[in-house]
Amino acid sequence: MSPALIAGLAALAVAAAGAALLVRPLRRRRAERPQPVHHILLPFTGTEISRRAVDAAVRLARAEHATLMPAYLATVSKQLPLDCAIPTEAAKAMPMLEAIEQRATAQGVPVDARVERGRSYRHALRRLLGKEDFDRVVVPATAMGGIGLSGDDLIWLLERAPAEVLILRPAPSDEGRLPATLG
Amino acid sequence: MCAAQAAADNSSVNSARAGRLKVFLGMAAGVGKTYRMLREGGAERDAGRDVVIGYMEPHDRPQTSALAEGLEALPRRKATYRGTQLEEMDLPALLARAPELALIDELAHTNAPGLEHRKRYEDVADVLAAGIDVFSTVNVQHLESLKDQVTELTGAYVRETFPDAVLAEADEVVLVDLTPEELIERLRAGKVYPGERIEAALANFFTVENLLALREVALRQVAAEVEAKRLVVEEPLGTREERIAAEVPQAVGERLLALVRPQPSSQRLVRRAWRSAQRLGAPLDLLWVKPPRLAIEGEVGCQVTALRHLASVLGASFLIEEGEDVVAGAARVVRERSITYIMVGESLPRRGVGRLREPLPQRLMHGTPPGVDVRIVAHRGAKEESG
């Protein structure tokens, strides 16, 4: 083996060792970096949502390095196919999802939104639970009678959701509801 | 006869017709369509024309009936269906009478079985073909293309419909407009329905929310009709072949394309694109140019499903084109679907040799047919950091 070849091989070995030293910390750093595998579901209805619930979901997601999954539940009239386009409901959902995403992103929380259709809010929720994987559910209990998820719906959710369910009841001071037009 | 067949037949009759059709369009019962039709019919008679009421629904409204008194009305034809006697327009009698102008209410009405046609708009087509002008009335909810939208808005299922082509080919469409508050006031005063039906109507269909939504639909519909007629007049010069050869999209309206990727951040782009499409009254397509070797499974599969689902909710089309080059794939779709507007997400910061490459929006501007606008939707995260 010629001295030149030996020198070349030695140089290669040194370069490889150096690269390995550089790559290991990178890999370690990647391994240490939390992966966004967790999802926190935030189902809601209507044209406003409790700011408290959104903030709680965002705080949880941030602490757990989770992805926030706000999900608008839309009802479809029985006269229409369940999988039909719902522009009127979408017109309510889109600004709400935009507002929630804006609030979450400002806190560095990734968002993966959904819109689910059903004949009732509970039906939409059931369809959502059947499709998506998530680790927690944060759900605002509405203070307004007749709008949003009812008490029965929440009990149903507690019994059926394959995850921890956090029901936030509105505090007396919780006047701030997140409207579609978030400043 | 199926609806498509009826539409086709009607279209062919319309193209050969000699009479002119004027339609009084309203958002709901009670806005005054029949009243307006009779008033204009009366004015035509006063001007010396031979005017006949072919069919009118007085709805027990005294003011409407009073207006009709001065006009000749053809006797109605009796038809029996399942033991019930129905009154319909007498088409043969109207054609035999051959006035200059016929007033025919309720364009979307379904005739009793056994008559010449299944639907009244088909009767109207015969009248027009005979060289008789027609004034008619209809509510916007009966338009075939709006049936599902109206059902979603109001929860009320629309049974009687008529093809959009009938309205599109009308010589004049007059919107008879009233604010929801005024209409509800008229309803409460018993000017629309008899007393026993008022409360039920107020509790179900005649809510301010429903009427506002229907009014918006009616206004948009008439605006679309006006625009379509204006654009036909302003059709550009040159043959269709020449325009296609020039690759200039000659779409009558706008059509939007959002370039998406199977990742959550694309949803914001879709939301923005959809809102723009709504404002423009334009259809929306979503396109993902999929690298050939990438399998739709795992996280990619989940995101593709989520995008497909979102497209279905919004009434958009989700397209997947396979190809290495996003611009080439987009250009192909732009040409095929006459896209006028492309929306793309903001590119991530470019590193290494990627800096040497022209940014996607610029490549799209160069790679797609001329006249197609490109809009960049800012990435929320990047904006927050810089801001």
Coordinates of C-alpha atoms in Angstrom, one line a residue:
Chain A
M1 CA 0.0 0.0 0.0
S2 CA 1.5 3.3 -1.0
P3 CA 2.0 6.1 1.5
A4 CA -0.2 8.4 -0.5
L5 CA -3.1 5.9 -0.3
I6 CA -2.5 5.4 3.4
A7 CA -2.6 9.2 3.9
G8 CA -5.8 9.4 1.8
L9 CA -7.5 6.7 3.8
A10 CA -6.5 8.4 7.1
A11 CA -7.8 11.7 5.9
L12 CA -11.1 10.0 5.0
A13 CA -11.3 8.4 8.4
V14 CA -10.7 11.7 10.1
A15 CA -13.4 13.4 8.0
A16 CA -15.9 10.6 8.7
A17 CA -15.2 10.8 12.5
G18 CA -15.6 14.6 12.4
A19 CA -18.9 14.3 10.5
A20 CA -20.1 11.7 13.0
L21 CA -19.3 14.0 15.9
L22 CA -21.2 16.8 14.2
V23 CA -24.2 14.6 13.3
R24 CA -24.6 13.0 16.8
P25 CA -25.4 16.3 18.5
L26 CA -27.8 17.2 15.7
R27 CA -29.5 13.8 16.1
R28 CA -29.6 14.2 19.8
R29 CA -31.1 17.6 19.5
R30 CA -33.7 16.3 17.0
A31 CA -34.5 13.5 19.4
E32 CA -34.8 15.9 22.3
R33 CA -37.1 18.2 20.3
P34 CA -40.6 17.3 21.1
Q35 CA -42.5 15.9 18.1
P36 CA -46.0 17.2 17.5
V37 CA -47.7 13.8 17.8
H38 CA -50.3 14.9 20.4
H39 CA -53.5 16.5 19.5
I40 CA -55.9 18.5 21.7
L41 CA -59.4 18.7 20.3
L42 CA -61.4 21.8 20.8
P43 CA -64.9 21.3 19.4
F44 CA -67.2 24.3 19.2
T45 CA -70.4 25.5 17.5
G46 CA -71.9 28.8 16.5
T47 CA -70.2 32.1 15.9
E48 CA -68.3 32.6 19.1
I49 CA -66.4 30.6 21.6
S50 CA -65.3 31.2 25.1
R51 CA -62.0 33.0 25.1
R52 CA -61.2 31.1 28.4
A53 CA -61.6 27.8 26.6
V54 CA -59.4 28.8 23.7
D55 CA -56.7 30.1 26.0
A56 CA -56.9 27.0 28.2
A57 CA -56.5 24.8 25.1
V58 CA -53.7 26.9 23.8
R59 CA -51.9 26.8 27.1
L60 CA -52.3 23.0 27.4
A61 CA -51.1 22.5 23.8
R62 CA -48.1 24.7 24.4
A63 CA -47.1 23.0 27.6
E64 CA -47.5 19.5 26.1
H65 CA -46.0 20.5 22.7
A66 CA -49.2 19.3 21.2
T67 CA -51.1 20.4 18.1
L68 CA -54.4 22.2 18.7
M69 CA -57.3 20.8 16.6
P70 CA -60.2 23.2 16.7
A71 CA -63.2 21.6 15.2
Y72 CA -66.3 23.4 14.1
L73 CA -69.4 21.2 14.4
A74 CA -72.0 22.0 11.7
T75 CA -75.5 20.7 11.4
V76 CA -76.9 19.7 8.1
S77 CA -80.7 19.7 7.4
K78 CA -82.2 16.3 7.0
Q79 CA -83.4 17.4 3.6
L80 CA -79.8 17.6 2.3
P81 CA -77.2 14.9 1.9
L82 CA -74.9 14.7 4.9
D83 CA -71.8 15.2 2.7
C84 CA -73.2 18.3 0.8
A85 CA -71.4 21.6 0.7
I86 CA -72.4 23.9 3.5
P87 CA -71.4 27.4 2.5
T88 CA -73.6 29.1 5.1
E89 CA -72.1 27.1 8.0
A90 CA -68.7 27.4 6.4
A91 CA -69.1 31.2 6.4
K92 CA -69.4 31.0 10.2
A93 CA -66.7 28.4 10.7
M94 CA -63.9 29.9 8.6
P95 CA -63.5 33.2 10.5
M96 CA -63.7 31.4 13.8
L97 CA -61.0 28.9 12.8
E98 CA -59.0 31.8 11.6
A99 CA -59.3 33.7 14.9
I100 CA -58.4 30.6 16.9
E101 CA -55.4 29.8 14.7
Q102 CA -54.2 33.4 15.0
R103 CA -54.4 33.2 18.8
A104 CA -52.6 29.8 18.9
T105 CA -49.9 30.6 16.4
A106 CA -49.1 33.8 18.4
Q107 CA -48.2 31.4 21.2
G108 CA -46.2 29.1 18.9
V109 CA -48.8 26.3 19.0
P110 CA -49.4 24.5 15.7
V111 CA -53.0 24.2 14.5
D112 CA -54.7 21.5 12.4
A113 CA -58.3 22.6 12.1
R114 CA -61.4 20.5 11.1
V115 CA -65.0 21.1 10.2
E116 CA -67.4 18.2 10.8
R117 CA -70.9 17.8 9.6
G118 CA -73.7 15.9 11.3
R119 CA -77.5 15.9 11.7
S120 CA -77.0 17.3 15.2
Y121 CA -74.0 18.6 17.1
R122 CA -73.7 15.3 18.9
H123 CA -73.8 13.4 15.6
A124 CA -71.1 15.7 14.2
L125 CA -69.1 15.1 17.4
R126 CA -69.5 11.3 17.0
R127 CA -68.3 11.4 13.5
L128 CA -65.3 13.5 14.5
L129 CA -64.4 11.1 17.4
G130 CA -64.6 8.2 14.9
K131 CA -62.1 9.9 12.5
E132 CA -59.5 11.7 14.4
D133 CA -56.9 10.7 16.9
F134 CA -56.4 13.0 19.9
D135 CA -55.2 12.9 23.5
R136 CA -57.4 15.5 25.2
V137 CA -60.6 17.3 24.5
V138 CA -61.2 20.8 25.8
V139 CA -64.8 21.7 25.5
P140 CA -66.5 25.0 26.6
A141 CA -69.8 24.5 28.4
T142 CA -72.0 27.2 27.1
A143 CA -73.7 29.7 29.3
M144 CA -76.3 30.3 26.7
G145 CA -79.3 28.0 26.7
G146 CA -80.0 26.2 23.4
I147 CA -76.8 27.2 21.7
G148 CA -73.9 24.8 21.3
L149 CA -73.4 21.6 23.1
S150 CA -76.0 20.8 25.7
G151 CA -75.4 19.2 29.1
D152 CA -76.5 15.9 27.7
D153 CA -74.0 16.2 24.9
L154 CA -71.2 16.9 27.4
I155 CA -72.2 13.8 29.5
W156 CA -72.3 11.8 26.2
L157 CA -68.8 13.1 25.4
L158 CA -67.5 12.2 28.8
E159 CA -68.7 8.6 28.4
R160 CA -67.6 8.1 24.8
A161 CA -64.5 10.2 24.2
P162 CA -61.4 7.9 24.1
A163 CA -59.4 10.7 25.8
E164 CA -59.3 13.0 28.7
V165 CA -62.1 15.5 28.6
L166 CA -61.7 18.9 30.1
I167 CA -65.0 20.8 30.4
L168 CA -64.6 24.4 31.1
R169 CA -67.6 26.1 32.6
P170 CA -67.8 29.8 32.0
A171 CA -66.5 31.9 35.0
P172 CA -68.7 34.8 36.1
S173 CA -66.0 37.1 34.9
D174 CA -65.7 35.3 31.6
E175 CA -67.5 37.9 29.4
G176 CA -64.8 37.7 26.8
R177 CA -66.0 35.4 24.0
L178 CA -63.8 35.0 21.0
P179 CA -65.7 36.4 18.1
A180 CA -65.0 35.7 14.5
T181 CA -63.3 39.1 14.1
L182 CA -60.3 38.8 16.4
G183 CA -58.2 41.9 16.5
Chain B
M1 CA -89.7 13.9 -18.2
C2 CA -86.5 14.3 -16.3
A3 CA -85.3 17.8 -15.3
A4 CA -82.3 17.7 -17.6
Q5 CA -84.5 16.7 -20.5
A6 CA -87.0 19.4 -19.7
A7 CA -84.2 22.0 -19.5
A8 CA -82.9 20.9 -22.8
D9 CA -86.3 21.0 -24.5
N10 CA -87.0 24.4 -23.0
S11 CA -83.7 25.7 -24.1
S12 CA -84.4 24.6 -27.7
V13 CA -87.8 26.2 -27.6
N14 CA -86.4 29.4 -26.2
S15 CA -83.9 29.7 -28.9
A16 CA -86.6 29.5 -31.5
R17 CA -89.2 31.6 -29.7
A18 CA -90.7 34.8 -31.0
G19 CA -92.2 36.3 -27.8
R20 CA -90.3 38.1 -25.1
L21 CA -90.2 36.9 -21.5
K22 CA -90.1 39.2 -18.5
V23 CA -89.7 37.6 -15.1
F24 CA -90.5 39.3 -11.8
L25 CA -88.2 37.7 -9.2
G26 CA -88.7 37.9 -5.5
M27 CA -87.0 36.6 -2.3
A28 CA -90.2 35.1 -0.9
A29 CA -94.0 35.1 -1.1
G30 CA -95.6 38.5 -0.3
V31 CA -93.0 40.9 -1.7
G32 CA -95.4 42.0 -4.4
K33 CA -94.4 40.1 -7.6
T34 CA -97.9 39.4 -8.8
Y35 CA -99.0 43.0 -7.9
R36 CA -96.1 44.4 -9.9
M37 CA -96.8 42.1 -12.8
L38 CA -100.4 43.2 -12.9
R39 CA -99.5 46.8 -12.6
E40 CA -97.1 46.6 -15.5
G41 CA -99.6 44.5 -17.5
G42 CA -102.2 47.2 -16.9
A43 CA -99.8 49.9 -18.1
E44 CA -99.3 47.8 -21.3
R45 CA -103.0 47.5 -21.8
D46 CA -103.4 51.3 -21.3
A47 CA -100.7 51.8 -23.9
G48 CA -102.9 49.9 -26.4
R49 CA -101.6 46.3 -26.2
D50 CA -103.8 43.3 -26.1
V51 CA -103.2 41.9 -22.6
V52 CA -104.7 38.7 -21.1
I53 CA -104.2 37.1 -17.7
G54 CA -103.3 33.5 -18.5
Y55 CA -103.2 32.5 -14.9
M56 CA -103.0 34.4 -11.7
E57 CA -102.8 33.3 -8.0
P58 CA -104.7 36.0 -6.1
H59 CA -103.7 34.4 -2.8
D60 CA -106.8 36.2 -1.3
R61 CA -105.0 39.5 -1.4
P62 CA -107.6 42.2 -2.1
Q63 CA -105.2 44.8 -3.5
T64 CA -103.9 42.2 -6.0
S65 CA -107.4 41.1 -7.0
A66 CA -108.5 44.8 -7.5
L67 CA -105.6 45.3 -9.9
A68 CA -106.7 42.3 -11.9
E69 CA -110.2 43.4 -12.3
G70 CA -109.5 45.7 -15.2
L71 CA -107.8 42.9 -17.2
E72 CA -109.2 40.1 -19.2
A73 CA -108.7 36.8 -17.5
L74 CA -108.9 33.4 -19.2
P75 CA -111.1 30.9 -17.4
R76 CA -109.1 28.2 -15.7
R77 CA -109.1 24.6 -16.7
K78 CA -110.3 22.1 -14.2
A79 CA -108.2 19.0 -13.6
T80 CA -108.9 16.1 -11.2
Y81 CA -106.1 14.4 -9.5
R82 CA -106.6 11.7 -6.8
G83 CA -110.2 12.9 -6.2
T84 CA -109.2 16.5 -5.8
Q85 CA -110.3 19.1 -8.3
L86 CA -107.4 21.4 -9.3
E87 CA -107.4 24.6 -11.3
E88 CA -104.7 25.1 -13.9
M89 CA -103.9 27.5 -16.7
D90 CA -105.7 26.6 -20.0
L91 CA -102.8 26.5 -22.4
P92 CA -104.8 25.6 -25.5
A93 CA -107.3 28.4 -24.8
L94 CA -104.5 30.9 -24.3
L95 CA -102.8 29.9 -27.6
A96 CA -106.2 30.1 -29.4
R97 CA -106.9 33.5 -27.9
A98 CA -103.4 34.6 -29.0
P99 CA -103.0 38.0 -27.1
E100 CA -100.0 40.2 -27.6
L101 CA -99.1 39.8 -23.9
A102 CA -100.0 37.1 -21.4
L103 CA -99.6 37.4 -17.6
I104 CA -98.7 34.0 -16.2
D105 CA -98.1 33.7 -12.4
E106 CA -95.8 31.1 -10.7
L107 CA -93.3 30.1 -13.3
A108 CA -92.1 27.1 -11.1
H109 CA -95.6 25.6 -10.6
T110 CA -96.0 21.9 -11.3
N111 CA -99.1 21.2 -13.3
A112 CA -101.7 18.5 -12.5
P113 CA -100.9 15.2 -14.3
G114 CA -102.5 14.7 -17.7
L115 CA -102.0 18.2 -19.0
E116 CA -99.8 19.2 -22.0
H117 CA -96.7 19.7 -19.8
R118 CA -95.5 18.8 -16.3
K119 CA -94.3 22.2 -15.5
R120 CA -95.6 25.7 -16.1
Y121 CA -92.4 27.0 -17.5
E122 CA -92.9 24.5 -20.3
D123 CA -96.3 26.0 -20.9
V124 CA -94.7 29.4 -21.0
A125 CA -92.2 28.1 -23.6
D126 CA -95.1 27.2 -25.9
V127 CA -96.7 30.6 -25.4
L128 CA -93.4 32.3 -26.3
A129 CA -93.0 30.1 -29.3
A130 CA -96.4 31.2 -30.5
G131 CA -95.1 34.8 -30.6
I132 CA -96.9 35.9 -27.4
D133 CA -94.9 38.0 -24.9
V134 CA -95.1 36.8 -21.3
F135 CA -94.8 38.4 -17.9
S136 CA -94.3 35.8 -15.2
T137 CA -93.3 35.6 -11.5
V138 CA -91.1 33.4 -9.4
N139 CA -89.3 33.2 -6.1
V140 CA -85.5 32.8 -6.1
Q141 CA -85.7 29.6 -4.0
H142 CA -87.2 27.7 -6.9
L143 CA -84.1 28.0 -9.1
E144 CA -82.7 24.5 -9.5
S145 CA -79.2 25.6 -8.7
L146 CA -80.1 27.4 -5.5
K147 CA -82.4 24.7 -4.1
D148 CA -79.8 23.1 -1.8
Q149 CA -78.5 26.5 -0.7
V150 CA -81.9 27.7 0.2
T151 CA -82.6 24.5 2.1
E152 CA -79.4 24.9 4.0
L153 CA -80.2 28.6 4.8
T154 CA -83.8 28.2 5.8
G155 CA -84.3 24.5 6.6
A156 CA -87.3 24.5 4.3
Y157 CA -87.2 21.9 1.5
V158 CA -88.0 23.3 -1.9
R159 CA -90.1 20.9 -4.0
E160 CA -91.0 23.0 -7.0
T161 CA -88.0 24.0 -9.1
F162 CA -87.3 25.2 -12.6
P163 CA -84.0 25.2 -14.6
D164 CA -81.7 28.1 -14.3
A165 CA -81.6 28.4 -18.1
V166 CA -85.2 29.7 -18.1
L167 CA -84.2 32.7 -16.1
A168 CA -80.9 33.1 -17.9
E169 CA -82.7 33.3 -21.2
A170 CA -85.4 35.7 -20.1
D171 CA -85.3 39.0 -21.9
E172 CA -85.8 40.9 -18.6
V173 CA -85.5 40.0 -15.0
V174 CA -87.0 42.5 -12.5
L175 CA -86.2 42.1 -8.8
V176 CA -89.1 42.9 -6.7
D177 CA -87.4 43.8 -3.4
L178 CA -88.6 44.6 0.1
T179 CA -86.7 44.7 3.3
P180 CA -87.3 41.7 5.6
E181 CA -88.8 44.0 8.2
E182 CA -91.3 45.4 5.7
L183 CA -92.2 41.9 4.6
I184 CA -92.8 40.7 8.1
E185 CA -94.9 43.9 8.7
R186 CA -97.0 43.0 5.7
L187 CA -97.3 39.5 6.9
R188 CA -98.5 40.6 10.4
A189 CA -101.0 42.9 8.8
G190 CA -102.6 39.9 7.0
K191 CA -101.5 41.1 3.5
V192 CA -99.7 37.9 2.7
Y193 CA -101.5 35.0 4.3
P194 CA -104.9 34.7 6.0
G195 CA -104.9 35.1 9.8
E196 CA -104.7 31.5 10.8
R197 CA -101.4 31.0 8.9
I198 CA -99.6 34.1 10.1
E199 CA -98.2 32.8 13.4
A200 CA -96.9 29.6 11.8
A201 CA -95.3 31.5 9.0
L202 CA -93.6 33.9 11.4
A203 CA -92.3 31.0 13.6
N204 CA -90.9 29.0 10.7
F205 CA -90.0 30.5 7.3
F206 CA -90.5 34.3 7.8
T207 CA -87.8 35.0 10.2
V208 CA -85.5 38.0 9.7
E209 CA -82.5 35.7 9.4
N210 CA -84.1 33.6 6.7
L211 CA -85.4 36.6 4.8
L212 CA -82.0 38.4 5.0
A213 CA -80.3 35.3 3.6
L214 CA -82.9 34.9 0.8
R215 CA -82.7 38.6 -0.1
E216 CA -79.0 38.3 -0.5
V217 CA -79.4 35.2 -2.7
A218 CA -82.0 37.1 -4.8
L219 CA -79.8 40.2 -5.1
R220 CA -76.8 38.1 -6.1
Q221 CA -78.8 36.2 -8.6
V222 CA -80.0 39.3 -10.4
A223 CA -76.5 40.8 -10.3
A224 CA -75.1 37.6 -11.9
E225 CA -77.8 37.7 -14.6
V226 CA -76.9 41.4 -15.3
E227 CA -73.2 40.6 -15.4
A228 CA -73.7 37.6 -17.7
K229 CA -75.7 39.6 -20.2
R230 CA -73.2 42.5 -20.1
L231 CA -70.3 40.1 -20.7
V232 CA -72.0 38.5 -23.7
V233 CA -72.3 41.9 -25.2
E234 CA -68.7 42.7 -24.5
E235 CA -67.4 39.4 -26.0
P236 CA -63.9 39.9 -27.3
L237 CA -63.0 39.9 -30.9
G238 CA -61.6 36.9 -32.7
T239 CA -62.8 33.3 -33.1
R240 CA -62.9 30.9 -30.3
E241 CA -60.0 28.9 -31.9
E242 CA -57.9 32.1 -32.1
R243 CA -58.5 32.8 -28.4
I244 CA -57.7 29.2 -27.4
A245 CA -54.6 29.4 -29.5
A246 CA -53.6 32.6 -27.7
E247 CA -54.1 30.7 -24.4
V248 CA -56.0 33.6 -23.0
P249 CA -58.6 32.4 -20.6
Q250 CA -62.0 33.9 -21.7
A251 CA -63.9 32.8 -18.7
V252 CA -67.2 34.7 -18.2
G253 CA -66.4 35.0 -14.5
E254 CA -63.5 34.4 -12.1
R255 CA -62.3 30.9 -11.2
L256 CA -59.8 30.5 -8.3
L257 CA -57.1 27.9 -7.8
A258 CA -55.3 27.4 -4.5
L259 CA -52.0 25.5 -4.6
V260 CA -52.0 23.3 -1.5
R261 CA -49.7 20.8 0.1
P262 CA -50.8 18.0 2.5
Q263 CA -50.0 19.9 5.7
P264 CA -52.1 21.8 8.2
S265 CA -50.8 25.2 7.2
S266 CA -52.5 24.8 3.8
Q267 CA -55.9 25.1 5.5
R268 CA -55.3 28.8 6.1
L269 CA -54.6 29.2 2.4
V270 CA -57.8 27.3 1.6
R271 CA -59.8 29.5 4.0
R272 CA -58.5 32.7 2.5
A273 CA -59.1 31.4 -1.0
W274 CA -62.6 30.3 -0.2
R275 CA -63.5 33.7 1.2
S276 CA -62.1 35.4 -1.9
A277 CA -64.1 33.0 -4.0
Q278 CA -67.2 33.8 -2.1
R279 CA -66.7 37.5 -2.5
L280 CA -66.2 37.1 -6.2
G281 CA -69.0 34.5 -6.6
A282 CA -66.4 32.3 -8.2
P283 CA -65.8 28.5 -8.1
L284 CA -62.7 27.3 -6.2
D285 CA -60.4 24.5 -7.0
L286 CA -57.6 23.2 -4.7
L287 CA -54.6 21.6 -6.4
W288 CA -51.8 19.5 -4.9
V289 CA -49.0 18.7 -7.4
K290 CA -47.9 15.4 -5.9
P291 CA -44.3 14.2 -6.4
P292 CA -44.4 10.9 -8.3
R293 CA -42.7 8.8 -5.7
L294 CA -44.6 10.1 -2.7
A295 CA -47.1 7.7 -1.3
I296 CA -50.4 9.0 0.1
E297 CA -50.2 7.3 3.4
G298 CA -49.4 8.0 7.1
E299 CA -49.4 11.7 7.9
V300 CA -49.6 12.7 4.2
G301 CA -52.7 10.5 3.9
C302 CA -54.3 12.1 6.9
Q303 CA -53.7 15.6 5.6
V304 CA -54.9 14.7 2.1
T305 CA -58.1 13.3 3.7
A306 CA -58.5 16.5 5.8
L307 CA -58.1 18.7 2.7
R308 CA -60.5 16.6 0.7
H309 CA -63.0 16.8 3.6
L310 CA -62.6 20.6 3.8
A311 CA -63.0 20.9 0.0
S312 CA -66.3 19.0 0.3
V313 CA -67.5 21.2 3.2
L314 CA -66.7 24.3 1.2
G315 CA -68.1 23.1 -2.2
A316 CA -64.6 23.3 -3.7
S317 CA -62.9 20.7 -6.0
F318 CA -59.8 19.0 -4.7
L319 CA -57.5 17.9 -7.5
I320 CA -54.3 15.9 -7.3
E321 CA -51.9 16.1 -10.3
E322 CA -48.8 14.0 -10.3
G323 CA -45.6 15.7 -11.4
E324 CA -42.2 16.9 -10.4
D325 CA -42.8 20.4 -11.4
V326 CA -45.5 22.4 -9.5
V327 CA -45.6 25.1 -12.1
A328 CA -46.1 22.7 -15.0
G329 CA -48.9 20.9 -13.1
A330 CA -50.5 24.2 -12.2
A331 CA -50.3 25.6 -15.7
R332 CA -52.0 22.5 -17.0
V333 CA -54.9 22.8 -14.6
V334 CA -55.1 26.6 -15.3
R335 CA -55.6 26.0 -19.0
E336 CA -58.0 23.1 -18.6
R337 CA -60.3 24.8 -16.0
S338 CA -60.0 28.4 -17.3
I339 CA -58.5 29.6 -14.0
T340 CA -58.2 33.4 -13.6
Y341 CA -56.6 33.6 -10.2
I342 CA -54.0 31.5 -8.4
M343 CA -53.4 31.7 -4.7
V344 CA -50.2 30.3 -3.1
G345 CA -48.8 30.1 0.4
E346 CA -45.7 32.0 1.3
S347 CA -42.6 30.0 0.6
L348 CA -40.4 29.0 3.5
P349 CA -37.0 30.8 3.7
R350 CA -34.8 29.3 1.0
R351 CA -31.4 27.9 2.0
G352 CA -28.4 26.7 0.1
V353 CA -28.7 26.3 -3.7
G354 CA -32.4 26.9 -3.3
R355 CA -31.6 30.6 -3.1
L356 CA -30.5 30.5 -6.7
R357 CA -33.9 29.3 -7.8
E358 CA -36.7 31.7 -8.9
P359 CA -39.4 31.9 -6.3
L360 CA -42.7 30.0 -7.0
P361 CA -44.9 33.0 -7.5
Q362 CA -42.6 34.4 -10.2
R363 CA -42.3 31.0 -11.8
L364 CA -46.1 30.8 -11.8
M365 CA -46.4 34.2 -13.4
H366 CA -44.0 33.1 -16.2
G367 CA -45.3 29.5 -16.5
T368 CA -49.1 30.1 -16.7
P369 CA -51.1 31.7 -19.5
P370 CA -51.2 35.5 -19.6
G371 CA -53.9 37.3 -17.7
V372 CA -53.9 34.9 -14.7
D373 CA -53.3 36.8 -11.4
V374 CA -51.1 35.2 -8.7
R375 CA -51.6 36.1 -5.0
I376 CA -49.4 35.1 -2.1
V377 CA -51.1 34.4 1.2
A378 CA -48.7 35.2 4.0
H379 CA -47.6 32.5 6.4
R380 CA -49.0 33.3 9.8
G381 CA -45.9 32.1 11.8
A382 CA -43.4 33.9 9.6
K383 CA -45.4 37.1 9.9
E384 CA -45.6 36.8 13.7
E385 CA -41.8 36.4 13.9
S386 CA -41.0 39.3 11.7
G387 CA -43.6 41.5 13.2

